[in-house]
Every structure is written in structure tokens, then in C-alpha cells.
Amino acid sequence: MMKQSLWALCAALCFSFMAAFVKLSSGELGTLEMVFYRSLFGVITIGLYVKRNNLSLKTPYLMGNLRRSILGTISIALWFYTLGLLPFGTNMTLIYTTPLFMAVNFIILAMMKHQRAPWALALAIIVGFAGIAIVLQPSFSSDELIPALICLSVAFLDLIIYWQMKELGRLKEPSWRIVFYFTCCGTIFGLVGAYLVEGGLHMPSLNSVIAIIGMGICATLGQICTTRSYAYGNMLLSSCLGFSAIPFSAIISWLLFGESTTTLALIGMSLIICAGVAATITTKRAEARGESPLA
């Protein structure tokens, strides 16, 4: 259980590098066009993996995969919609409220089952979220209330998606198959959206090709790591470790783009790291006592 949950760290690192590759493309391609290329890369690579290893894409849990894929695609669509309506820091802070929803969810479940509530993990998540807020410094005006509420809806929708992943994990559905169906939906959504909203696909430059390949590799690996983490590991620990994408991104920005970090941001990132360490130790001790997590 513990090893599976640490896949969340790998996912955070992959998605941080993915964001760096997107930035390297210098905005040459449209957002939905990037979604198309990102998803298409996953479809192709997983398809080749399946063919090489004589595996099957047929699943007895088609509806479960479709629910996860469609909800995930809707989540991405709504998130991209809000990116243009809210300051970036505010948008990302609201998106990162998913772990808070998850903590409340688990506390309610524990009370309903008359079990011990995961207060220590919930506290670690609150501390990590406080670090996120310090780093990103969210703010919005009254006319941004609707997109802010949509952003919170996306965060709550992500909670439902993680539970769907967990259910597929319990059914022993392999992570690569779950990601394959999700990337199929993303490919269709990105392609249709690119032609409806952005005037279709464009011929990428050499820099864009490099960015697309790097983004595709990181996105596919990140999705597989995320799926393994939530489907087979401790969901609360995975969500708390997901905050580590912020310090990872800061380090990558410093190394690749020479971007500096403020003292306040360093304090926030320290809180995120401390929260992740505390959540990891708490989970390990609980497993040592033989306590089974709620999920």
C-alpha cells in the first residue's frame, strides 16, 4: 500500500515537467490542440505496448472506464475554460481543493462506519493546502465568482474521478488500460475542440515538435502514475503528496528558465514538503499497527 501511494510523487514530477514542455512551446499551438497531441501520444504508445506484449484492450468494465474517461475529459474542459477567466494563482489554488474535499469525505465515511477518522492525514492536507495558498497567493474580484465556483466544481468532480479509479483498481483493471480509454476521450475532445474553437490543427515548428514529444511522454507517464497511486494506494496520502507538484515546478523553473523564488514562496513550499513527510509517516505507522485505510 505504501509503495503504491508513492506513485503520486512520480505523477507530480511528471506533470511538472509536462508544464515545462508546454511553456517551451512558446504558445505556438492552441490549448485544445495541445490536449489533442498530448492524448494522442498516450493512445499510440499504450497501443504499441499492448501489441508488443500481446495484451488486450477489451475490458469487462467498459462502463466504468467510460465514466472515468468522460468525467476526466469534462474536468479538463471546464478547467481550461476557467484558465482564461481567473488569475493563474487563484485558478490553481481552487483546483488544489480536491484533497480538502477528499479529507471531508473520508471523515464523514469514518463517522458513518463508526471508525477512527483520519484526523492526522486531514491535518497534513490542510497544512499542505496552506502552503499552496502561500505560494500561489490567490485573489479574485466579485465578477469572478462564477468561474471560481466552476473551478471548485472541477475540484469536486476530480474527487469523483479518483473514486472511480479506486473502484477500477479494486476490480483489478490494469492502469495502462484505464489510461488508454482516458486518452482516447482526450484525443477526440482535443481534435473536435481544436477545429471548433481554434481553427483546426497547425503545422508545428521544430521547437513545438520537441515540446509535443516531451509533453506526451510526461503526460502519459503522469497519468499512469496517478492511476496507480489512486487505484491501488491510499487516496488521502496520494492527494497530499500531489501538492509536491508546486515545489517540483519551482525547481524546474529555476533550472530551465532561471526564474527566481521569493522568500514567502519558499516558506509555502516548506509547508508542502513538511505536510507530505508527515502524511507519509502517519500512513506508515498506521500500516505498521495493522490499521486498514478506508480506501
PDB file of C-alpha atoms in Angstrom:
ATOM      1  CA  MET A   1       0.000   0.000   0.000  1.00  0.00           C
ATOM      2  CA  MET A   2       2.760   2.404   0.979  1.00  0.00           C
ATOM      3  CA  LYS A   3       4.808   1.835  -2.173  1.00  0.00           C
ATOM      4  CA  GLN A   4       1.738   2.252  -4.369  1.00  0.00           C
ATOM      5  CA  SER A   5       0.899   5.617  -2.802  1.00  0.00           C
ATOM      6  CA  LEU A   6       4.375   6.958  -3.571  1.00  0.00           C
ATOM      7  CA  TRP A   7       3.458   6.814  -7.255  1.00  0.00           C
ATOM      8  CA  ALA A   8       1.849  10.190  -6.501  1.00  0.00           C
ATOM      9  CA  LEU A   9       5.305  11.763  -6.225  1.00  0.00           C
ATOM     10  CA  CYS A  10       6.267  10.411  -9.628  1.00  0.00           C
ATOM     11  CA  ALA A  11       2.999  11.751 -11.056  1.00  0.00           C
ATOM     12  CA  ALA A  12       3.650  15.215  -9.590  1.00  0.00           C
ATOM     13  CA  LEU A  13       7.158  15.239 -11.068  1.00  0.00           C
ATOM     14  CA  CYS A  14       5.920  14.118 -14.491  1.00  0.00           C
ATOM     15  CA  PHE A  15       3.177  16.745 -14.610  1.00  0.00           C
ATOM     16  CA  SER A  16       5.661  19.438 -13.541  1.00  0.00           C
ATOM     17  CA  PHE A  17       7.944  18.532 -16.449  1.00  0.00           C
ATOM     18  CA  MET A  18       4.890  18.417 -18.717  1.00  0.00           C
ATOM     19  CA  ALA A  19       4.085  22.026 -17.802  1.00  0.00           C
ATOM     20  CA  ALA A  20       7.691  22.983 -18.588  1.00  0.00           C
ATOM     21  CA  PHE A  21       7.432  21.430 -22.064  1.00  0.00           C
ATOM     22  CA  VAL A  22       4.187  23.310 -22.664  1.00  0.00           C
ATOM     23  CA  LYS A  23       5.962  26.537 -21.741  1.00  0.00           C
ATOM     24  CA  LEU A  24       8.847  25.689 -24.075  1.00  0.00           C
ATOM     25  CA  SER A  25       6.399  25.576 -26.979  1.00  0.00           C
ATOM     26  CA  SER A  26       6.086  29.376 -26.557  1.00  0.00           C
ATOM     27  CA  GLY A  27       2.344  29.342 -27.226  1.00  0.00           C
ATOM     28  CA  GLU A  28       2.721  28.308 -30.873  1.00  0.00           C
ATOM     29  CA  LEU A  29      -0.130  25.808 -30.578  1.00  0.00           C
ATOM     30  CA  GLY A  30      -3.652  26.230 -29.219  1.00  0.00           C
ATOM     31  CA  THR A  31      -4.626  24.823 -25.834  1.00  0.00           C
ATOM     32  CA  LEU A  32      -7.044  22.240 -27.242  1.00  0.00           C
ATOM     33  CA  GLU A  33      -4.525  21.370 -29.935  1.00  0.00           C
ATOM     34  CA  MET A  34      -2.016  20.577 -27.179  1.00  0.00           C
ATOM     35  CA  VAL A  35      -4.639  18.426 -25.463  1.00  0.00           C
ATOM     36  CA  PHE A  36      -5.077  16.515 -28.723  1.00  0.00           C
ATOM     37  CA  TYR A  37      -1.350  15.871 -29.175  1.00  0.00           C
ATOM     38  CA  ARG A  38      -0.891  15.013 -25.503  1.00  0.00           C
ATOM     39  CA  SER A  39      -3.705  12.469 -25.575  1.00  0.00           C
ATOM     40  CA  LEU A  40      -2.808  11.081 -28.998  1.00  0.00           C
ATOM     41  CA  PHE A  41       0.698  10.289 -27.767  1.00  0.00           C
ATOM     42  CA  GLY A  42      -0.830   8.204 -24.970  1.00  0.00           C
ATOM     43  CA  VAL A  43      -3.116   6.344 -27.371  1.00  0.00           C
ATOM     44  CA  ILE A  44      -0.208   5.474 -29.679  1.00  0.00           C
ATOM     45  CA  THR A  45       2.341   4.481 -27.022  1.00  0.00           C
ATOM     46  CA  ILE A  46      -0.075   2.396 -24.967  1.00  0.00           C
ATOM     47  CA  GLY A  47      -1.396   0.804 -28.166  1.00  0.00           C
ATOM     48  CA  LEU A  48       2.160  -0.191 -29.155  1.00  0.00           C
ATOM     49  CA  TYR A  49       2.781  -1.514 -25.634  1.00  0.00           C
ATOM     50  CA  VAL A  50      -0.376  -3.617 -25.829  1.00  0.00           C
ATOM     51  CA  LYS A  51       0.540  -5.022 -29.250  1.00  0.00           C
ATOM     52  CA  ARG A  52       4.137  -5.806 -28.306  1.00  0.00           C
ATOM     53  CA  ASN A  53       3.127  -7.683 -25.161  1.00  0.00           C
ATOM     54  CA  ASN A  54       0.125  -9.432 -26.746  1.00  0.00           C
ATOM     55  CA  LEU A  55      -2.282  -7.800 -24.309  1.00  0.00           C
ATOM     56  CA  SER A  56      -5.933  -6.964 -24.867  1.00  0.00           C
ATOM     57  CA  LEU A  57      -7.768  -3.661 -24.720  1.00  0.00           C
ATOM     58  CA  LYS A  58     -11.063  -5.480 -24.204  1.00  0.00           C
ATOM     59  CA  THR A  59     -12.432  -4.978 -20.731  1.00  0.00           C
ATOM     60  CA  PRO A  60     -15.357  -6.400 -18.766  1.00  0.00           C
ATOM     61  CA  TYR A  61     -15.613  -2.990 -17.088  1.00  0.00           C
ATOM     62  CA  LEU A  62     -16.237  -0.817 -20.150  1.00  0.00           C
ATOM     63  CA  MET A  63     -18.839   1.388 -18.466  1.00  0.00           C
ATOM     64  CA  GLY A  64     -16.528   2.059 -15.530  1.00  0.00           C
ATOM     65  CA  ASN A  65     -13.732   3.075 -17.890  1.00  0.00           C
ATOM     66  CA  LEU A  66     -16.081   5.253 -19.919  1.00  0.00           C
ATOM     67  CA  ARG A  67     -17.362   7.015 -16.797  1.00  0.00           C
ATOM     68  CA  ARG A  68     -13.809   7.739 -15.657  1.00  0.00           C
ATOM     69  CA  SER A  69     -12.788   8.896 -19.156  1.00  0.00           C
ATOM     70  CA  ILE A  70     -15.823  11.104 -19.828  1.00  0.00           C
ATOM     71  CA  LEU A  71     -15.704  12.705 -16.366  1.00  0.00           C
ATOM     72  CA  GLY A  72     -11.967  13.297 -16.769  1.00  0.00           C
ATOM     73  CA  THR A  73     -12.486  14.936 -20.145  1.00  0.00           C
ATOM     74  CA  ILE A  74     -15.271  17.154 -18.770  1.00  0.00           C
ATOM     75  CA  SER A  75     -12.962  18.111 -15.895  1.00  0.00           C
ATOM     76  CA  ILE A  76     -10.199  19.157 -18.308  1.00  0.00           C
ATOM     77  CA  ALA A  77     -12.669  21.105 -20.485  1.00  0.00           C
ATOM     78  CA  LEU A  78     -14.050  23.071 -17.521  1.00  0.00           C
ATOM     79  CA  TRP A  79     -10.572  23.693 -16.160  1.00  0.00           C
ATOM     80  CA  PHE A  80      -9.329  25.097 -19.468  1.00  0.00           C
ATOM     81  CA  TYR A  81     -12.448  27.271 -19.615  1.00  0.00           C
ATOM     82  CA  THR A  82     -11.691  28.814 -16.215  1.00  0.00           C
ATOM     83  CA  LEU A  83      -7.979  29.359 -17.002  1.00  0.00           C
ATOM     84  CA  GLY A  84      -8.861  32.341 -19.161  1.00  0.00           C
ATOM     85  CA  LEU A  85     -11.282  33.808 -16.622  1.00  0.00           C
ATOM     86  CA  LEU A  86      -9.287  33.705 -13.365  1.00  0.00           C
ATOM     87  CA  PRO A  87      -5.774  34.725 -12.312  1.00  0.00           C
ATOM     88  CA  PHE A  88      -3.493  31.690 -12.633  1.00  0.00           C
ATOM     89  CA  GLY A  89      -2.661  31.522  -8.911  1.00  0.00           C
ATOM     90  CA  THR A  90      -6.327  31.680  -7.958  1.00  0.00           C
ATOM     91  CA  ASN A  91      -7.240  29.038 -10.524  1.00  0.00           C
ATOM     92  CA  MET A  92      -4.598  26.554  -9.365  1.00  0.00           C
ATOM     93  CA  THR A  93      -5.375  27.137  -5.680  1.00  0.00           C
ATOM     94  CA  LEU A  94      -9.065  26.338  -6.256  1.00  0.00           C
ATOM     95  CA  ILE A  95      -8.140  23.244  -8.318  1.00  0.00           C
ATOM     96  CA  TYR A  96      -5.992  22.020  -5.417  1.00  0.00           C
ATOM     97  CA  THR A  97      -9.030  21.998  -3.103  1.00  0.00           C
ATOM     98  CA  THR A  98      -9.703  18.395  -4.207  1.00  0.00           C
ATOM     99  CA  PRO A  99      -7.661  16.984  -1.270  1.00  0.00           C
ATOM    100  CA  LEU A 100      -9.760  19.098   1.118  1.00  0.00           C
ATOM    101  CA  PHE A 101     -12.961  17.634  -0.324  1.00  0.00           C
ATOM    102  CA  MET A 102     -11.380  14.192  -0.021  1.00  0.00           C
ATOM    103  CA  ALA A 103     -10.435  14.722   3.629  1.00  0.00           C
ATOM    104  CA  VAL A 104     -14.006  15.770   4.490  1.00  0.00           C
ATOM    105  CA  ASN A 105     -15.303  12.784   2.519  1.00  0.00           C
ATOM    106  CA  PHE A 106     -13.133  10.346   4.478  1.00  0.00           C
ATOM    107  CA  ILE A 107     -14.025  11.868   7.842  1.00  0.00           C
ATOM    108  CA  ILE A 108     -17.737  11.528   7.058  1.00  0.00           C
ATOM    109  CA  LEU A 109     -17.241   7.915   5.904  1.00  0.00           C
ATOM    110  CA  ALA A 110     -15.338   7.098   9.103  1.00  0.00           C
ATOM    111  CA  MET A 111     -18.099   8.538  11.265  1.00  0.00           C
ATOM    112  CA  MET A 112     -20.768   6.627   9.329  1.00  0.00           C
ATOM    113  CA  LYS A 113     -18.818   3.385   9.813  1.00  0.00           C
ATOM    114  CA  HIS A 114     -18.006   4.202  13.467  1.00  0.00           C
ATOM    115  CA  GLN A 115     -14.290   4.063  12.699  1.00  0.00           C
ATOM    116  CA  ARG A 116     -11.432   6.322  13.696  1.00  0.00           C
ATOM    117  CA  ALA A 117     -11.375   9.379  11.434  1.00  0.00           C
ATOM    118  CA  PRO A 118      -8.057  10.105   9.632  1.00  0.00           C
ATOM    119  CA  TRP A 119      -7.515  13.350  11.513  1.00  0.00           C
ATOM    120  CA  ALA A 120      -3.711  13.318  11.179  1.00  0.00           C
ATOM    121  CA  LEU A 121      -3.846  12.945   7.391  1.00  0.00           C
ATOM    122  CA  ALA A 122      -6.572  15.587   7.189  1.00  0.00           C
ATOM    123  CA  LEU A 123      -4.382  17.998   9.168  1.00  0.00           C
ATOM    124  CA  ALA A 124      -1.430  17.292   6.865  1.00  0.00           C
ATOM    125  CA  ILE A 125      -3.643  18.090   3.867  1.00  0.00           C
ATOM    126  CA  ILE A 126      -4.755  21.387   5.449  1.00  0.00           C
ATOM    127  CA  VAL A 127      -1.116  22.342   6.100  1.00  0.00           C
ATOM    128  CA  GLY A 128      -0.173  21.416   2.534  1.00  0.00           C
ATOM    129  CA  PHE A 129      -3.050  23.456   1.151  1.00  0.00           C
ATOM    130  CA  ALA A 130      -1.967  26.410   3.274  1.00  0.00           C
ATOM    131  CA  GLY A 131       1.446  26.092   1.636  1.00  0.00           C
ATOM    132  CA  ILE A 132      -0.229  26.109  -1.794  1.00  0.00           C
ATOM    133  CA  ALA A 133      -2.127  29.287  -0.913  1.00  0.00           C
ATOM    134  CA  ILE A 134       1.061  30.987   0.322  1.00  0.00           C
ATOM    135  CA  VAL A 135       2.944  30.143  -2.865  1.00  0.00           C
ATOM    136  CA  LEU A 136       0.171  30.998  -5.341  1.00  0.00           C
ATOM    137  CA  GLN A 137      -1.395  33.900  -3.368  1.00  0.00           C
ATOM    138  CA  PRO A 138      -4.940  33.655  -4.788  1.00  0.00           C
ATOM    139  CA  SER A 139      -7.239  36.652  -5.151  1.00  0.00           C
ATOM    140  CA  PHE A 140     -10.344  37.383  -7.186  1.00  0.00           C
ATOM    141  CA  SER A 141     -12.962  40.084  -7.561  1.00  0.00           C
ATOM    142  CA  SER A 142     -16.731  39.787  -7.268  1.00  0.00           C
ATOM    143  CA  ASP A 143     -17.201  39.449 -11.030  1.00  0.00           C
ATOM    144  CA  GLU A 144     -15.020  36.310 -10.970  1.00  0.00           C
ATOM    145  CA  LEU A 145     -17.335  34.455  -8.590  1.00  0.00           C
ATOM    146  CA  ILE A 146     -18.926  32.236 -11.271  1.00  0.00           C
ATOM    147  CA  PRO A 147     -15.626  30.937 -12.742  1.00  0.00           C
ATOM    148  CA  ALA A 148     -14.361  30.438  -9.177  1.00  0.00           C
ATOM    149  CA  LEU A 149     -17.399  28.282  -8.391  1.00  0.00           C
ATOM    150  CA  ILE A 150     -16.840  26.350 -11.637  1.00  0.00           C
ATOM    151  CA  CYS A 151     -13.247  25.759 -10.563  1.00  0.00           C
ATOM    152  CA  LEU A 152     -14.435  24.401  -7.218  1.00  0.00           C
ATOM    153  CA  SER A 153     -16.864  22.175  -9.122  1.00  0.00           C
ATOM    154  CA  VAL A 154     -13.930  20.797 -11.114  1.00  0.00           C
ATOM    155  CA  ALA A 155     -12.097  20.039  -7.857  1.00  0.00           C
ATOM    156  CA  PHE A 156     -15.142  18.178  -6.551  1.00  0.00           C
ATOM    157  CA  LEU A 157     -15.540  16.359  -9.871  1.00  0.00           C
ATOM    158  CA  ASP A 158     -11.920  15.214  -9.577  1.00  0.00           C
ATOM    159  CA  LEU A 159     -12.817  13.620  -6.245  1.00  0.00           C
ATOM    160  CA  ILE A 160     -15.493  11.551  -8.008  1.00  0.00           C
ATOM    161  CA  ILE A 161     -12.960  10.619 -10.694  1.00  0.00           C
ATOM    162  CA  TYR A 162     -10.480   9.382  -8.066  1.00  0.00           C
ATOM    163  CA  TRP A 163     -13.189   7.208  -6.519  1.00  0.00           C
ATOM    164  CA  GLN A 164     -13.900   5.805  -9.981  1.00  0.00           C
ATOM    165  CA  MET A 165     -10.199   4.999 -10.332  1.00  0.00           C
ATOM    166  CA  LYS A 166     -10.299   3.325  -6.939  1.00  0.00           C
ATOM    167  CA  GLU A 167     -13.234   1.175  -7.978  1.00  0.00           C
ATOM    168  CA  LEU A 168     -11.460   0.096 -11.170  1.00  0.00           C
ATOM    169  CA  GLY A 169      -8.400  -0.722  -9.082  1.00  0.00           C
ATOM    170  CA  ARG A 170     -10.463  -2.948  -6.804  1.00  0.00           C
ATOM    171  CA  LEU A 171     -11.683  -4.750  -9.912  1.00  0.00           C
ATOM    172  CA  LYS A 172      -8.007  -5.370 -10.862  1.00  0.00           C
ATOM    173  CA  GLU A 173      -8.267  -3.286 -14.016  1.00  0.00           C
ATOM    174  CA  PRO A 174      -4.675  -2.523 -15.149  1.00  0.00           C
ATOM    175  CA  SER A 175      -3.622   1.112 -15.020  1.00  0.00           C
ATOM    176  CA  TRP A 176      -2.478   1.196 -18.664  1.00  0.00           C
ATOM    177  CA  ARG A 177      -5.972   0.188 -19.834  1.00  0.00           C
ATOM    178  CA  ILE A 178      -7.640   2.845 -17.687  1.00  0.00           C
ATOM    179  CA  VAL A 179      -5.291   5.491 -19.104  1.00  0.00           C
ATOM    180  CA  PHE A 180      -5.805   4.228 -22.673  1.00  0.00           C
ATOM    181  CA  TYR A 181      -9.555   4.850 -22.593  1.00  0.00           C
ATOM    182  CA  PHE A 182      -8.999   8.244 -20.985  1.00  0.00           C
ATOM    183  CA  THR A 183      -6.502   9.300 -23.662  1.00  0.00           C
ATOM    184  CA  CYS A 184      -8.928   8.143 -26.364  1.00  0.00           C
ATOM    185  CA  CYS A 185     -11.570  10.522 -24.990  1.00  0.00           C
ATOM    186  CA  GLY A 186      -8.981  13.297 -24.673  1.00  0.00           C
ATOM    187  CA  THR A 187      -7.856  12.806 -28.265  1.00  0.00           C
ATOM    188  CA  ILE A 188     -11.411  13.106 -29.606  1.00  0.00           C
ATOM    189  CA  PHE A 189     -12.175  16.092 -27.369  1.00  0.00           C
ATOM    190  CA  GLY A 190      -8.946  17.894 -28.283  1.00  0.00           C
ATOM    191  CA  LEU A 191      -9.359  17.305 -32.023  1.00  0.00           C
ATOM    192  CA  VAL A 192     -13.004  18.374 -32.173  1.00  0.00           C
ATOM    193  CA  GLY A 193     -12.369  21.337 -29.892  1.00  0.00           C
ATOM    194  CA  ALA A 194      -9.358  22.476 -31.906  1.00  0.00           C
ATOM    195  CA  TYR A 195     -11.426  22.628 -35.103  1.00  0.00           C
ATOM    196  CA  LEU A 196     -14.464  24.219 -33.452  1.00  0.00           C
ATOM    197  CA  VAL A 197     -12.653  26.821 -31.355  1.00  0.00           C
ATOM    198  CA  GLU A 198      -9.086  27.258 -32.608  1.00  0.00           C
ATOM    199  CA  GLY A 199      -9.360  26.923 -36.381  1.00  0.00           C
ATOM    200  CA  GLY A 200      -8.004  23.382 -36.594  1.00  0.00           C
ATOM    201  CA  LEU A 201      -4.525  21.883 -36.327  1.00  0.00           C
ATOM    202  CA  HIS A 202      -1.393  23.786 -37.305  1.00  0.00           C
ATOM    203  CA  MET A 203       1.974  22.682 -38.676  1.00  0.00           C
ATOM    204  CA  PRO A 204       4.260  22.647 -35.613  1.00  0.00           C
ATOM    205  CA  SER A 205       7.785  24.064 -35.683  1.00  0.00           C
ATOM    206  CA  LEU A 206      10.825  22.037 -34.572  1.00  0.00           C
ATOM    207  CA  ASN A 207      10.550  23.532 -31.076  1.00  0.00           C
ATOM    208  CA  SER A 208       6.869  22.605 -30.919  1.00  0.00           C
ATOM    209  CA  VAL A 209       7.601  19.044 -32.066  1.00  0.00           C
ATOM    210  CA  ILE A 210      10.152  18.643 -29.261  1.00  0.00           C
ATOM    211  CA  ALA A 211       7.656  20.122 -26.792  1.00  0.00           C
ATOM    212  CA  ILE A 212       4.870  17.821 -28.030  1.00  0.00           C
ATOM    213  CA  ILE A 213       7.053  14.716 -27.648  1.00  0.00           C
ATOM    214  CA  GLY A 214       8.254  15.737 -24.185  1.00  0.00           C
ATOM    215  CA  MET A 215       4.742  16.727 -23.112  1.00  0.00           C
ATOM    216  CA  GLY A 216       3.310  13.464 -24.435  1.00  0.00           C
ATOM    217  CA  ILE A 217       5.867  11.325 -22.609  1.00  0.00           C
ATOM    218  CA  CYS A 218       5.413  13.187 -19.311  1.00  0.00           C
ATOM    219  CA  ALA A 219       1.611  13.330 -19.576  1.00  0.00           C
ATOM    220  CA  THR A 220       1.281   9.609 -20.328  1.00  0.00           C
ATOM    221  CA  LEU A 221       3.666   8.582 -17.542  1.00  0.00           C
ATOM    222  CA  GLY A 222       1.977  11.045 -15.188  1.00  0.00           C
ATOM    223  CA  GLN A 223      -1.480   9.610 -15.910  1.00  0.00           C
ATOM    224  CA  ILE A 224      -0.247   6.053 -15.351  1.00  0.00           C
ATOM    225  CA  CYS A 225       1.440   7.059 -12.072  1.00  0.00           C
ATOM    226  CA  THR A 226      -1.673   8.920 -10.912  1.00  0.00           C
ATOM    227  CA  THR A 227      -3.893   5.951 -11.756  1.00  0.00           C
ATOM    228  CA  ARG A 228      -1.624   3.504  -9.942  1.00  0.00           C
ATOM    229  CA  SER A 229      -1.484   5.812  -6.929  1.00  0.00           C
ATOM    230  CA  TYR A 230      -5.230   6.352  -6.522  1.00  0.00           C
ATOM    231  CA  ALA A 231      -6.438   2.978  -7.802  1.00  0.00           C
ATOM    232  CA  TYR A 232      -4.159   0.821  -5.679  1.00  0.00           C
ATOM    233  CA  GLY A 233      -2.864   3.086  -2.908  1.00  0.00           C
ATOM    234  CA  ASN A 234      -4.019   5.275  -0.034  1.00  0.00           C
ATOM    235  CA  MET A 235      -6.109   8.050  -1.579  1.00  0.00           C
ATOM    236  CA  LEU A 236      -5.584  10.618   1.187  1.00  0.00           C
ATOM    237  CA  LEU A 237      -1.805  10.164   1.140  1.00  0.00           C
ATOM    238  CA  SER A 238      -1.786  10.338  -2.658  1.00  0.00           C
ATOM    239  CA  SER A 239      -3.741  13.608  -2.626  1.00  0.00           C
ATOM    240  CA  CYS A 240      -1.403  15.154  -0.049  1.00  0.00           C
ATOM    241  CA  LEU A 241       1.714  14.084  -1.962  1.00  0.00           C
ATOM    242  CA  GLY A 242       0.138  15.596  -5.088  1.00  0.00           C
ATOM    243  CA  PHE A 243       0.863  19.044  -3.582  1.00  0.00           C
ATOM    244  CA  SER A 244       4.557  18.346  -4.280  1.00  0.00           C
ATOM    245  CA  ALA A 245       3.970  19.415  -7.903  1.00  0.00           C
ATOM    246  CA  ILE A 246       4.373  23.017  -6.674  1.00  0.00           C
ATOM    247  CA  PRO A 247       7.961  22.708  -5.322  1.00  0.00           C
ATOM    248  CA  PHE A 248       8.872  20.428  -8.241  1.00  0.00           C
ATOM    249  CA  SER A 249       7.671  23.106 -10.669  1.00  0.00           C
ATOM    250  CA  ALA A 250       9.619  25.807  -8.817  1.00  0.00           C
ATOM    251  CA  ILE A 251      12.849  23.795  -9.059  1.00  0.00           C
ATOM    252  CA  ILE A 252      12.300  23.060 -12.762  1.00  0.00           C
ATOM    253  CA  SER A 253      11.519  26.742 -13.454  1.00  0.00           C
ATOM    254  CA  TRP A 254      14.736  27.756 -11.705  1.00  0.00           C
ATOM    255  CA  LEU A 255      16.863  25.206 -13.588  1.00  0.00           C
ATOM    256  CA  LEU A 256      15.355  25.660 -17.072  1.00  0.00           C
ATOM    257  CA  PHE A 257      14.097  29.242 -17.142  1.00  0.00           C
ATOM    258  CA  GLY A 258      16.172  30.973 -14.458  1.00  0.00           C
ATOM    259  CA  GLU A 259      13.049  32.064 -12.583  1.00  0.00           C
ATOM    260  CA  SER A 260      13.686  33.147  -9.001  1.00  0.00           C
ATOM    261  CA  THR A 261      11.551  32.276  -5.969  1.00  0.00           C
ATOM    262  CA  THR A 262      10.510  34.660  -3.198  1.00  0.00           C
ATOM    263  CA  THR A 263      11.116  34.017   0.490  1.00  0.00           C
ATOM    264  CA  LEU A 264       7.361  33.735   1.041  1.00  0.00           C
ATOM    265  CA  ALA A 265       7.122  31.079  -1.681  1.00  0.00           C
ATOM    266  CA  LEU A 266       9.969  29.131  -0.043  1.00  0.00           C
ATOM    267  CA  ILE A 267       8.030  29.175   3.229  1.00  0.00           C
ATOM    268  CA  GLY A 268       4.939  27.854   1.446  1.00  0.00           C
ATOM    269  CA  MET A 269       6.925  25.100  -0.285  1.00  0.00           C
ATOM    270  CA  SER A 270       8.472  24.132   3.061  1.00  0.00           C
ATOM    271  CA  LEU A 271       4.957  23.669   4.454  1.00  0.00           C
ATOM    272  CA  ILE A 272       4.069  21.479   1.456  1.00  0.00           C
ATOM    273  CA  ILE A 273       7.146  19.297   1.974  1.00  0.00           C
ATOM    274  CA  CYS A 274       6.514  19.002   5.727  1.00  0.00           C
ATOM    275  CA  ALA A 275       2.883  18.040   5.057  1.00  0.00           C
ATOM    276  CA  GLY A 276       3.958  15.308   2.625  1.00  0.00           C
ATOM    277  CA  VAL A 277       6.526  13.903   5.061  1.00  0.00           C
ATOM    278  CA  ALA A 278       4.014  13.974   7.925  1.00  0.00           C
ATOM    279  CA  ALA A 279       1.351  12.244   5.817  1.00  0.00           C
ATOM    280  CA  THR A 280       3.842   9.565   4.751  1.00  0.00           C
ATOM    281  CA  ILE A 281       4.982   8.871   8.328  1.00  0.00           C
ATOM    282  CA  THR A 282       1.386   8.800   9.593  1.00  0.00           C
ATOM    283  CA  THR A 283       0.355   6.295   6.912  1.00  0.00           C
ATOM    284  CA  LYS A 284       3.392   4.096   7.528  1.00  0.00           C
ATOM    285  CA  ARG A 285       2.710   3.983  11.270  1.00  0.00           C
ATOM    286  CA  ALA A 286      -0.949   3.152  10.673  1.00  0.00           C
ATOM    287  CA  GLU A 287       0.049   0.268   8.392  1.00  0.00           C
ATOM    288  CA  ALA A 288       2.565  -0.942  10.992  1.00  0.00           C
ATOM    289  CA  ARG A 289      -0.293  -1.081  13.538  1.00  0.00           C
ATOM    290  CA  GLY A 290      -2.290  -3.151  11.081  1.00  0.00           C
ATOM    291  CA  GLU A 291      -4.893  -0.465  10.530  1.00  0.00           C
ATOM    292  CA  SER A 292      -6.586  -0.800   7.142  1.00  0.00           C
ATOM    293  CA  PRO A 293      -7.375   2.504   5.377  1.00  0.00           C
ATOM    294  CA  LEU A 294     -10.920   3.327   4.356  1.00  0.00           C
ATOM    295  CA  ALA A 295      -9.765   3.260   0.742  1.00  0.00           C
TER     296      ALA A 295
END
